[in-house]
XYZ file of C-alpha atoms in Angstrom:
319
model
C -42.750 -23.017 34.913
C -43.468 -21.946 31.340
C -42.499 -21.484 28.145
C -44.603 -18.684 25.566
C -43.960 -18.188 22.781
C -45.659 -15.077 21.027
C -46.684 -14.308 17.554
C -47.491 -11.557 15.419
C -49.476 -11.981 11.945
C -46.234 -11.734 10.114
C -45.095 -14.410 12.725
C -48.206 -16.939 11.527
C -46.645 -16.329 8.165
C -43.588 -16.919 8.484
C -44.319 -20.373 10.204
C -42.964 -23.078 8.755
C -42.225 -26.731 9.636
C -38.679 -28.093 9.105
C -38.658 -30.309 6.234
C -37.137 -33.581 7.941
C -35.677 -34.760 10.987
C -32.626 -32.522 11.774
C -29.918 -34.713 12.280
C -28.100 -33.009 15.024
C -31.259 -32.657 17.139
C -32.050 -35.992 17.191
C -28.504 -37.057 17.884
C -28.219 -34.443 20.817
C -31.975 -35.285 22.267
C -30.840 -39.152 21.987
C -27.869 -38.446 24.466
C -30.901 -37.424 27.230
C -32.923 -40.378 26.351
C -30.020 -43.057 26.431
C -29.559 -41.737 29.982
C -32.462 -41.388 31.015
C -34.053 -44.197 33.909
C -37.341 -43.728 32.833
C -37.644 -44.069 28.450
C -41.127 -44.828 26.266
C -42.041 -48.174 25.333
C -40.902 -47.636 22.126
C -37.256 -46.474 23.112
C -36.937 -49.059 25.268
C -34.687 -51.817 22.802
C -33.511 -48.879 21.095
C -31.544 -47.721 24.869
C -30.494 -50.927 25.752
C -28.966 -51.945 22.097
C -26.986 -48.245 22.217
C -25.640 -49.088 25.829
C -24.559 -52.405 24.895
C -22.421 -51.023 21.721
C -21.073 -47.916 23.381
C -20.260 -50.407 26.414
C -18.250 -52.567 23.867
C -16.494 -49.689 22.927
C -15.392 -48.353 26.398
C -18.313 -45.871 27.620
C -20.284 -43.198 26.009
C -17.197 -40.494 24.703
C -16.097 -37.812 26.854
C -16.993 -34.761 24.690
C -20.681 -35.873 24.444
C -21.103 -36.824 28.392
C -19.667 -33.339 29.151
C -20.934 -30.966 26.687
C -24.628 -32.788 26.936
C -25.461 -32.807 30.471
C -28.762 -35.596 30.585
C -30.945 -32.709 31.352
C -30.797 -29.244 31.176
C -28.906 -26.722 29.116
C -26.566 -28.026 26.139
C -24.405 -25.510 23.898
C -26.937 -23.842 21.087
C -24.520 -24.294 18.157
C -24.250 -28.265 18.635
C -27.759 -28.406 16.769
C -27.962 -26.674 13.283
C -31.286 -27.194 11.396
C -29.540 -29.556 8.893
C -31.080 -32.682 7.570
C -28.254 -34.154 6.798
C -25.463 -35.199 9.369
C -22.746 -34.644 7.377
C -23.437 -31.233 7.005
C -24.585 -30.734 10.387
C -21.281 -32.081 11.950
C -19.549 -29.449 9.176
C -21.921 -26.803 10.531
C -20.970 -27.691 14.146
C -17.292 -27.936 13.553
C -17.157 -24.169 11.784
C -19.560 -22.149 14.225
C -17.460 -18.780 14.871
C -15.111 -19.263 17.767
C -16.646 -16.179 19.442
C -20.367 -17.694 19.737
C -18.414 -21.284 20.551
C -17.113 -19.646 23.706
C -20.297 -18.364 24.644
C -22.120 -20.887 24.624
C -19.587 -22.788 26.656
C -19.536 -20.222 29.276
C -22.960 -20.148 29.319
C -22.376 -24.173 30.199
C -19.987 -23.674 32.557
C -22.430 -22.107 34.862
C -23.768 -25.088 35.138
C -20.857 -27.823 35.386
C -17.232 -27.772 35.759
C -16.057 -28.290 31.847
C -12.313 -29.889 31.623
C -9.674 -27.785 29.906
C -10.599 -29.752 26.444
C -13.178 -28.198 26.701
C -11.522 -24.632 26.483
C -9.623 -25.888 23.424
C -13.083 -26.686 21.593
C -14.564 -23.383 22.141
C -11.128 -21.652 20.807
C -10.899 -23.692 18.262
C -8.102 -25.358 18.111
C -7.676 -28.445 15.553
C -7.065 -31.483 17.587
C -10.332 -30.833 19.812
C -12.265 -30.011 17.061
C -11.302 -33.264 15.086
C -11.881 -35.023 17.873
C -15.541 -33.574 18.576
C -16.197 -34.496 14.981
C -15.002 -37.725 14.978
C -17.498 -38.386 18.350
C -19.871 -36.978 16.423
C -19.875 -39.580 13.452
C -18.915 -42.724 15.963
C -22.125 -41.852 18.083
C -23.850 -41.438 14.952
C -23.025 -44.844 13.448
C -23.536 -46.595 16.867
C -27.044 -44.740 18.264
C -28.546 -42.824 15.366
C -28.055 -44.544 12.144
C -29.393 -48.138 12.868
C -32.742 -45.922 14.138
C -32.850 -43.436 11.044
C -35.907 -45.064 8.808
C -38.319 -45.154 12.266
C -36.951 -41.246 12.909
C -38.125 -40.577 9.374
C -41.176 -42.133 9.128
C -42.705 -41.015 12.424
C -41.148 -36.891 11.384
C -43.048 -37.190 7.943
C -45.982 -38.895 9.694
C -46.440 -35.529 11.624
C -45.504 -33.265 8.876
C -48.114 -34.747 6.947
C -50.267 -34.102 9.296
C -49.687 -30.589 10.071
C -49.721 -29.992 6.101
C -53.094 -31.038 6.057
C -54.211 -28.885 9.069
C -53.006 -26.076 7.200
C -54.435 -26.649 4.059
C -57.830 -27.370 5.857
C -57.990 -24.329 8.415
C -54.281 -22.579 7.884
C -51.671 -21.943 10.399
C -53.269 -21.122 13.384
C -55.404 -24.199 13.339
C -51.884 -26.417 13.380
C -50.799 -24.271 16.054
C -53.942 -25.127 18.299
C -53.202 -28.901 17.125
C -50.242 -29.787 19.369
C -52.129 -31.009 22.532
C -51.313 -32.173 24.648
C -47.399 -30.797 24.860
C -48.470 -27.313 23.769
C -51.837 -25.123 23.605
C -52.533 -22.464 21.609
C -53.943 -19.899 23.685
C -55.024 -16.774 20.731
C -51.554 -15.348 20.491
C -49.039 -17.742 21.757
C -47.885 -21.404 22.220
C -47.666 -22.342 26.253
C -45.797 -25.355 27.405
C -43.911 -26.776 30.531
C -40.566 -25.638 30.426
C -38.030 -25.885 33.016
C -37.552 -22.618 33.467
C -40.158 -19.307 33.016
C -39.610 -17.878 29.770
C -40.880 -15.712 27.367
C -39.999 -15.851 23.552
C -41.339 -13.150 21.136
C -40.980 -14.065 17.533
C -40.558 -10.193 16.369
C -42.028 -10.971 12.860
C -39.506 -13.585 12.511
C -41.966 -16.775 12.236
C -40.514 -19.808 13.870
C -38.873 -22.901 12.238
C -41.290 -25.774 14.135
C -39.172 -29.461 14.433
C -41.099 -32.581 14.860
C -38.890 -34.640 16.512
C -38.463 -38.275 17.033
C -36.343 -38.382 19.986
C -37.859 -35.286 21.889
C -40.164 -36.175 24.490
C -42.758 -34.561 26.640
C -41.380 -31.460 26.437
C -40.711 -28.634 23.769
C -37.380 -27.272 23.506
C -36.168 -23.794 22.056
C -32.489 -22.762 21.264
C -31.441 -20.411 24.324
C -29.903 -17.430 22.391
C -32.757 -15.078 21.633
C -30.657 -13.814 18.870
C -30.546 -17.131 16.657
C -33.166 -17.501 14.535
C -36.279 -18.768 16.476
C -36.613 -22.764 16.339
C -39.467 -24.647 18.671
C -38.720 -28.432 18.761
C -41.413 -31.032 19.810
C -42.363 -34.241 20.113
C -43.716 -35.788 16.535
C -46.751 -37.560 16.687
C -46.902 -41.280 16.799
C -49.166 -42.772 13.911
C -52.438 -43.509 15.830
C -53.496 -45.499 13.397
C -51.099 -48.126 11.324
C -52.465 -49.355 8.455
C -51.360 -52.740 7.542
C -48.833 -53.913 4.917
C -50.037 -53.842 0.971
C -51.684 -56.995 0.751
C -50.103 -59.916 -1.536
C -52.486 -59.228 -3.956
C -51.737 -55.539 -4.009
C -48.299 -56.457 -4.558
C -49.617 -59.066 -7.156
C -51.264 -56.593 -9.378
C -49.180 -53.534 -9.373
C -45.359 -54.716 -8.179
C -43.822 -54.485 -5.130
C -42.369 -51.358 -5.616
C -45.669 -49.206 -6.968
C -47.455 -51.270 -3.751
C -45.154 -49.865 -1.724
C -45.251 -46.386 -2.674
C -49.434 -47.093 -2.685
C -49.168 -47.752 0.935
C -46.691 -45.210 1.621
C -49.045 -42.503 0.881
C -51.659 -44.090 4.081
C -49.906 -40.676 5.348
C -50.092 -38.227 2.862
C -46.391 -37.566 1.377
C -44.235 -35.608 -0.512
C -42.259 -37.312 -3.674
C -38.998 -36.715 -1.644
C -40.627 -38.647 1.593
C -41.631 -41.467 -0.299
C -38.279 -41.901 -1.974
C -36.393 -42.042 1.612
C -39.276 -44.169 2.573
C -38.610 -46.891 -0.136
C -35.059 -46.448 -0.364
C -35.492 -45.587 -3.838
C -35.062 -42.170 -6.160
C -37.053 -39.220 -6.387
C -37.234 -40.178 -10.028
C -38.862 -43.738 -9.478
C -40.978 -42.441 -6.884
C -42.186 -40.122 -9.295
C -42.896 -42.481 -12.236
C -44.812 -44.739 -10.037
C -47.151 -41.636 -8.502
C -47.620 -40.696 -11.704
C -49.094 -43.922 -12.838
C -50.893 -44.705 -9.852
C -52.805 -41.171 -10.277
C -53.711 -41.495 -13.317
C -55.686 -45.154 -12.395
C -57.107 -42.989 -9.562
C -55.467 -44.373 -6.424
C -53.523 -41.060 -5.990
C -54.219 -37.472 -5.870
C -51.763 -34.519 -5.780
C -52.063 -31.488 -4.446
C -49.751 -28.307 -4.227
C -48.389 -26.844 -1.064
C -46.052 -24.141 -0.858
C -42.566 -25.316 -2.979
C -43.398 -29.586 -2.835
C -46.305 -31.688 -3.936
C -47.964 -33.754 -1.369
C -49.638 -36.898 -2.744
C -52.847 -39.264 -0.394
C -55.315 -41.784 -1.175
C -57.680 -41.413 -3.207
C -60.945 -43.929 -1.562
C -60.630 -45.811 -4.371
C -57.066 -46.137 -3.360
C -57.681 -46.635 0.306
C -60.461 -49.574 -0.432
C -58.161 -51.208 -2.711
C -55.465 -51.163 0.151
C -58.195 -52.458 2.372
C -59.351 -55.282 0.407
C -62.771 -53.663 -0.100
């Protein structure tokens, strides 16, 4: 079974790629991986350290295990394209009671839903409250501990597929997500559970590199919503190492570290979340390190994306 998704040439340029890992994604595409029997190597500590705190608070809570089956369909409105949780929770919380109910139905196809469930999609407070307040706990417990890796391996990819556009433009980042997707002229084609067709209409698609999606690309079920194609970010193939002491000896820790946060080409913004410091310090340190030639920036679309210059990549390298 298979999933295509078509494009016109107002599609291709309306194409963009979501600007971080959304946070309710990754929370909902965490619930199938922390169930799953058969997790990455690189999940693997991740799913037994979330079953031992959820154990030591009872079991994972009722609203997720119900409304997130471990495979299959899940209700379209539990994942807003927010980058923040926050306001994705907020988002959640306030979809219209008439889509709510929809999307429930559409989940009750599937599995028997308790009466809470009913409540949620009518909207009454109590439920609600109480979906939020799962929200946040699972958050805290599964999410939060993990959100630096999330964010480093999402702007590892979006680096990359901002430099496949700038090289050959959008179709050539389209033909680059082998081997989950192909590009076949007019179209992305991927496994899918079920047979379906997606045509983009000249609304371009919102593509969402995603640390806990695996395998498999996912699109919201309501062909009505605006189009959004989420799929499994690209682990680093290559990890440079640390800044070396002397790096750190001749420039600071902090411009070392935004030196070797740039091995992957980077907005300001990235490299700020990286470091854990603020846009503005991130900035001040770029701008020194380009003008000693370590750095270059470049413009794409609304952000400036900063990479190695050799000289900067040789210093890194100890050559």
């Amino acid at each position: 079974m298979t999933l295509r998704v078509f494009f016109t040439g107002a599609d291709l340029a309306r194409t963009r790629v979501a600007a971080g890992p959304l946070a309710m994604w990754e929370l909902v595409l965490s619930l199938h991986q922390l169930r799953s029997r058969h997790v990455d190597s690189d999940l693997a500590d991740w799913q037994a350290a979330t079953r031992q705190a959820l154990r030591a608070t009872g079991r994972l809570p009722r609203p997720l295990a119900r409304l997130v089956p471990p495979l299959g369909y899940f209700p379209d409105f539990m994942t807003p394209d927010s980058t923040d949780v926050d306001d994705g929770i907020e988002t959640v919380l306030g979809t219209p009671r008439k889509r709510r109910r929809a999307d429930l139905e559409a989940l009750t196809k599937l599995a028997t839903l308790p009466p809470w469930a009913i409540d949620i999609a009518d909207g009454r407070d109590g439920e609600l409250d109480m979906l939020g307040d799962t929200l946040r706990q699972y958050h805290r417990m599964a999410i939060a501990p993990r959100w630096t890796e999330v964010g480093r391996q999402v702007e590892a990819d979006r680096g990359l597929r901002a430099r496949t556009v700038l090289d050959g433009g959008t179709e050539a980042m389209l033909a680059g997500f082998q081997p989950f997707m192909r590009w076949d002229g007019d179209a992305l084609v991927a496994p899918y559970p079920v047979d379906r067709d997606l045509h983009l209409d000249g609304r371009g698609v919102l593509l969402v590199p995603s640390y806990f999606c695996r395998r498999t690309p996912l699109a919201l079920v309501d062909p009505s919503l605006p189009p959004v194609l989420v799929y499994p970010a690209r682990q680093p193939e290559v990890s440079r190492p640390a800044a070396p002491g002397r790096v750190v000896a001749l420039l600071g820790r902090t411009r070392a570290g935004v030196l070797h946060a740039v091995s992957a080409p980077s907005t300001t913004g990235e490299i700020a979340r990286r470091l854990l410091v603020s846009a503005a310090t991130a900035s001040e340190h770029m701008t020194v390190l380009r003008d000693a030639g370590l750095v270059t920036s470049q413009r794409y679309a609304n952000s400036v994306l900063h990479a190695l210059t050799p000289l900067g990549a040789a210093l890194l390298d100890g050559g």
